[in-house]
PDB file of C-alpha atoms in Angstrom:
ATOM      1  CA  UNK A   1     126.072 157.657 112.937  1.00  0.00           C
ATOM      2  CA  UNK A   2     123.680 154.881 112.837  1.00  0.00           C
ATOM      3  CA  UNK A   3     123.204 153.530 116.818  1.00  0.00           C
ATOM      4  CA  UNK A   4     122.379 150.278 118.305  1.00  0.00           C
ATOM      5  CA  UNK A   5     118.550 150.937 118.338  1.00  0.00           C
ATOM      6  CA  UNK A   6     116.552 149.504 115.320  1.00  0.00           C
ATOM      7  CA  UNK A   7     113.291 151.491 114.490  1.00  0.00           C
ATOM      8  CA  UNK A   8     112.467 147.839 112.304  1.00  0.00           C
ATOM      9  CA  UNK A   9     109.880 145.936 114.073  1.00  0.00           C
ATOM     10  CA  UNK A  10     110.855 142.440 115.579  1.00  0.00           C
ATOM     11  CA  UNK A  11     110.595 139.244 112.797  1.00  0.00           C
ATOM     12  CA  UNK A  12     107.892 136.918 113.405  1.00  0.00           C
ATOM     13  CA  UNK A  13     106.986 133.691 111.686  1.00  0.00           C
ATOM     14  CA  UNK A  14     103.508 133.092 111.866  1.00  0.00           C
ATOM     15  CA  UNK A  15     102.675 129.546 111.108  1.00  0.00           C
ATOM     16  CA  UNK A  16      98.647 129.437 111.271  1.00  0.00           C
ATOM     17  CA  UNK A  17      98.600 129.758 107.526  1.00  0.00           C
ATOM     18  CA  UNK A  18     100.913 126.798 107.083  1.00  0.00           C
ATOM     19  CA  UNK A  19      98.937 124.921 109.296  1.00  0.00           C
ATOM     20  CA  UNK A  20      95.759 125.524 107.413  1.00  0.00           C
ATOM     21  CA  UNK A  21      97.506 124.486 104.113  1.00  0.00           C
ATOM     22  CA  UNK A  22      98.904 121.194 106.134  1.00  0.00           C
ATOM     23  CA  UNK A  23      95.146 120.204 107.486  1.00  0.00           C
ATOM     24  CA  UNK A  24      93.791 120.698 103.956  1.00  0.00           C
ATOM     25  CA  UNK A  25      96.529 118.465 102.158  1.00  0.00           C
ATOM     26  CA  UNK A  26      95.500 115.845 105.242  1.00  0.00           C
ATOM     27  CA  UNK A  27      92.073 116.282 103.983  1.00  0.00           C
ATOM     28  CA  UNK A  28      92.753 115.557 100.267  1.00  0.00           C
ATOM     29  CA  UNK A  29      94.313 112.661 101.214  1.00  0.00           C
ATOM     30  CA  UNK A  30      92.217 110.929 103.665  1.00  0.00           C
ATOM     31  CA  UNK A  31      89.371 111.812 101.191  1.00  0.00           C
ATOM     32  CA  UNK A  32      91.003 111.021  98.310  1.00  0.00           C
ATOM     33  CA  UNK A  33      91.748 107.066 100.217  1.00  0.00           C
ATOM     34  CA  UNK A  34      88.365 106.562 101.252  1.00  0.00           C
ATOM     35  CA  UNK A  35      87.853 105.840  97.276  1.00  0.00           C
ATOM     36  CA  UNK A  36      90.953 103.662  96.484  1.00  0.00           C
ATOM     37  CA  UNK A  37      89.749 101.027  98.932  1.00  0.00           C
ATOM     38  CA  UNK A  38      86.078  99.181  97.882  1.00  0.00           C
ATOM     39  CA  UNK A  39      83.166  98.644  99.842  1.00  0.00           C
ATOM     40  CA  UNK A  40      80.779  96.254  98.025  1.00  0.00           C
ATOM     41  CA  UNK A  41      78.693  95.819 100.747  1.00  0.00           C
ATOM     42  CA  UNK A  42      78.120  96.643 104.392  1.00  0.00           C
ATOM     43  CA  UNK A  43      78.716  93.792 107.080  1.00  0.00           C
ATOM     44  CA  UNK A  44      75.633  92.895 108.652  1.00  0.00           C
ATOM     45  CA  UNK A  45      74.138  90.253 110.469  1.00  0.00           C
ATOM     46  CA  UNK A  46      71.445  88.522 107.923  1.00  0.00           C
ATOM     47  CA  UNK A  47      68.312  87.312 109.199  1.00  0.00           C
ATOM     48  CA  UNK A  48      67.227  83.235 108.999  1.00  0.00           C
ATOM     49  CA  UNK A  49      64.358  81.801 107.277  1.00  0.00           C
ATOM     50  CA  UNK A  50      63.090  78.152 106.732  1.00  0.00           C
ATOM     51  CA  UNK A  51      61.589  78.627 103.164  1.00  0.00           C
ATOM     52  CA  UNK A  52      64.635  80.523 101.904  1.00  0.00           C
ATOM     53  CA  UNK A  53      66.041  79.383  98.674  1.00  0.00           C
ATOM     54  CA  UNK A  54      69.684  79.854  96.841  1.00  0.00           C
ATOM     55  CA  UNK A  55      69.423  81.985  94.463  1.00  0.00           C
ATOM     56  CA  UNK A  56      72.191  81.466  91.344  1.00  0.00           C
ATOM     57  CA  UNK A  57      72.522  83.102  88.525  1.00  0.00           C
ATOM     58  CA  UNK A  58      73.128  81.392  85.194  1.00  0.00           C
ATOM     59  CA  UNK A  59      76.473  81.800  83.864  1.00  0.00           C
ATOM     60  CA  UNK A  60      76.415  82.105  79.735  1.00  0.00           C
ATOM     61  CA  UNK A  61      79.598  82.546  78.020  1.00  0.00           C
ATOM     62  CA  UNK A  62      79.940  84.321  74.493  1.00  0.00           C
ATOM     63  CA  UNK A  63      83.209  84.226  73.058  1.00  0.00           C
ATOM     64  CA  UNK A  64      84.462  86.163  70.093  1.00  0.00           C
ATOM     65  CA  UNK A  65      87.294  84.744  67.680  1.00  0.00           C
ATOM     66  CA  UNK A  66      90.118  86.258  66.156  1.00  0.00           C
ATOM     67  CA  UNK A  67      88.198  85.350  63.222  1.00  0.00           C
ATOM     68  CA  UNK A  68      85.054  87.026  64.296  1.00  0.00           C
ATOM     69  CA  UNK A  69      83.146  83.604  64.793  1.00  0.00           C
ATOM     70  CA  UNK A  70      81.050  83.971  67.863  1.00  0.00           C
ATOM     71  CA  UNK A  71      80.170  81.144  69.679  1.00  0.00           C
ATOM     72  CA  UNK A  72      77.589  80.198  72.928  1.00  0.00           C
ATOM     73  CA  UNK A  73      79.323  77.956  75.655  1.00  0.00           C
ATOM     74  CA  UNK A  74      81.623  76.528  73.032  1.00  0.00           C
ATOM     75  CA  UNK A  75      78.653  76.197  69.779  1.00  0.00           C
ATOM     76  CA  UNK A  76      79.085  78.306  67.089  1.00  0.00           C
ATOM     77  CA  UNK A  77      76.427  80.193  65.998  1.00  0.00           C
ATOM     78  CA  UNK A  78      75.385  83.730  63.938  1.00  0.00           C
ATOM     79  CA  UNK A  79      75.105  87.247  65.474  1.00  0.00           C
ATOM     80  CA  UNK A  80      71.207  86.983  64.484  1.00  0.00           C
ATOM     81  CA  UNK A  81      70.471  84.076  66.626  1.00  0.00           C
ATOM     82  CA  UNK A  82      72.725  84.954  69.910  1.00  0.00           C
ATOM     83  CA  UNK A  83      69.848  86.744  71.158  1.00  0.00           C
ATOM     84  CA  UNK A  84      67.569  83.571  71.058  1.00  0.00           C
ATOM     85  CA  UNK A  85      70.248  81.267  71.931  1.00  0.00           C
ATOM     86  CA  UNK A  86      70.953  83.212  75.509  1.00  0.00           C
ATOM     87  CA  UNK A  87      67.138  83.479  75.827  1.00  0.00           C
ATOM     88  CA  UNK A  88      66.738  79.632  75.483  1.00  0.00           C
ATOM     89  CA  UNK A  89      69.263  79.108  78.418  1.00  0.00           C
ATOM     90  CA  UNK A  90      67.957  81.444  80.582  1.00  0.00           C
ATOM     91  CA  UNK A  91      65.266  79.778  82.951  1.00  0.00           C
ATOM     92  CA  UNK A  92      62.210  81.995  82.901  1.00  0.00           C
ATOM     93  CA  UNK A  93      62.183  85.224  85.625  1.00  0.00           C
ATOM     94  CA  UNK A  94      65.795  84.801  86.092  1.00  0.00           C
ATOM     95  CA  UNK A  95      69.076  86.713  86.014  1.00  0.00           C
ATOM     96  CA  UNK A  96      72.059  85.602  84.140  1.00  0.00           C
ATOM     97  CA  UNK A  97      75.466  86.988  83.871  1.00  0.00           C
ATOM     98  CA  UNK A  98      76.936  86.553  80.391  1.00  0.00           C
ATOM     99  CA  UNK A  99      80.666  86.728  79.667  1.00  0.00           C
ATOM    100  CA  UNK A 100      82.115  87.831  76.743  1.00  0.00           C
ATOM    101  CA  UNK A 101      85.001  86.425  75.749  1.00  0.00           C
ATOM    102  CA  UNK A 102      86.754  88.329  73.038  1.00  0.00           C
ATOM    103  CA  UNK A 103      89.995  87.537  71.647  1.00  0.00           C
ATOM    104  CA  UNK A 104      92.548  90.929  72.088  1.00  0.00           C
ATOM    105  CA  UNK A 105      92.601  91.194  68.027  1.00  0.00           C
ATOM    106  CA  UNK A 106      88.852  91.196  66.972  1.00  0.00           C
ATOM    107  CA  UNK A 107      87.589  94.032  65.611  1.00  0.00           C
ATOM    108  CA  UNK A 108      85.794  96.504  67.966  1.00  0.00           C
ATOM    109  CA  UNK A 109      82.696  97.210  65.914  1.00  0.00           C
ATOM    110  CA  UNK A 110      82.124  93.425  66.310  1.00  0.00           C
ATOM    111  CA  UNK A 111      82.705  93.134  69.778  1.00  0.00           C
ATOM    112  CA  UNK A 112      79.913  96.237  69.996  1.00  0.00           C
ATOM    113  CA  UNK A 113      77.235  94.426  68.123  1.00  0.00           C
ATOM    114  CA  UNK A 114      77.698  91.171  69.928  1.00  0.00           C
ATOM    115  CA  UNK A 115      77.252  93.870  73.351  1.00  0.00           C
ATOM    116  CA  UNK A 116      74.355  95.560  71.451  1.00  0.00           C
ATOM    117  CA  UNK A 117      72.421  92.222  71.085  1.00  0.00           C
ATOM    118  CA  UNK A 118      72.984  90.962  74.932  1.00  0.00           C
ATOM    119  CA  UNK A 119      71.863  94.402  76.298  1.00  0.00           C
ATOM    120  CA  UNK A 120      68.652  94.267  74.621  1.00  0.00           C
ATOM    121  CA  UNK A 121      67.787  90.353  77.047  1.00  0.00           C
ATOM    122  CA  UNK A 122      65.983  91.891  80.130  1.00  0.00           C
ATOM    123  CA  UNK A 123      67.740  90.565  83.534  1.00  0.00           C
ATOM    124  CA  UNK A 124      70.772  89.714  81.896  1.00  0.00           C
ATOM    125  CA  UNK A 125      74.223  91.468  83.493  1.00  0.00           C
ATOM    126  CA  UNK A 126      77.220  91.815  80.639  1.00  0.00           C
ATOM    127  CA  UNK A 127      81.225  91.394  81.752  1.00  0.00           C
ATOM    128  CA  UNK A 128      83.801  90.842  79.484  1.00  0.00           C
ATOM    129  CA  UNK A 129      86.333  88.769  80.581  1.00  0.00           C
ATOM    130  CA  UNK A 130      90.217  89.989  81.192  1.00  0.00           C
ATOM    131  CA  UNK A 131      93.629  88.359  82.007  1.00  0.00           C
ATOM    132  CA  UNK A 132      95.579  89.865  85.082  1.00  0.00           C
ATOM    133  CA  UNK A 133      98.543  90.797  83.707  1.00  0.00           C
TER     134      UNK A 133
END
């Protein structure tokens, strides 16, 4: 006859390994935040000066037809002479930021050699432009 005593020990749920898992999914996800949100800079207090100057950067735009024509702020012009042509508008010991403007349809390889060219201009910055959708 089996009694009313149980020789099984008592159940227990022990939760400290469920805990563990819980802090490390917390961790993944505060982690894994910090990078969704940008910091381009710190916010600090900048210092004054009398003989500081504005500093701009020229803005060239190279824009890429459908037909492959490229063209510099609206003049057409060849591949071999877009490298002089953004040279000529950049002031000397400046920085420009050139835009490429390149039609959805052009071909990639041209859209390359157009990059290719503008990479080679020391203290000139490439972005190609986009539409939000």
């Amino acid at each position: 006859m089996y009694g009313l005593e149980d020789n099984e020990p008592e159940f227990e749920l022990n939760i400290i390994p469920m805990i563990d898992v819980i802090f490390a999914i917390l961790t993944f996800f505060i982690i894994s935040s910090m990078f969704l949100s940008r910091s381009e800079s710190l916010p600090v207090n900048l210092p004054k000066a009398d003989s500081s100057e504005v500093q701009d950067r020229v803005r060239i735009t190279v824009t890429v037809e459908p037909s492959g024509q490229i063209s510099l702020n609206r003049e057409d012009l060849e591949l071999d002479a877009l490298e002089a042509g953004v040279r000529d508008r950049m002031e000397e010991g400046t920085e420009a930021v050139i835009v490429i403007n390149a039609d959805e349809t052009v071909e990639h390889g041209r859209v390359i050699a157009v990059m290719d060219v503008l990479r080679s201009i020391e203290g000139a910055a490439l972005g190609i432009a986009t539409e939000r959708p």
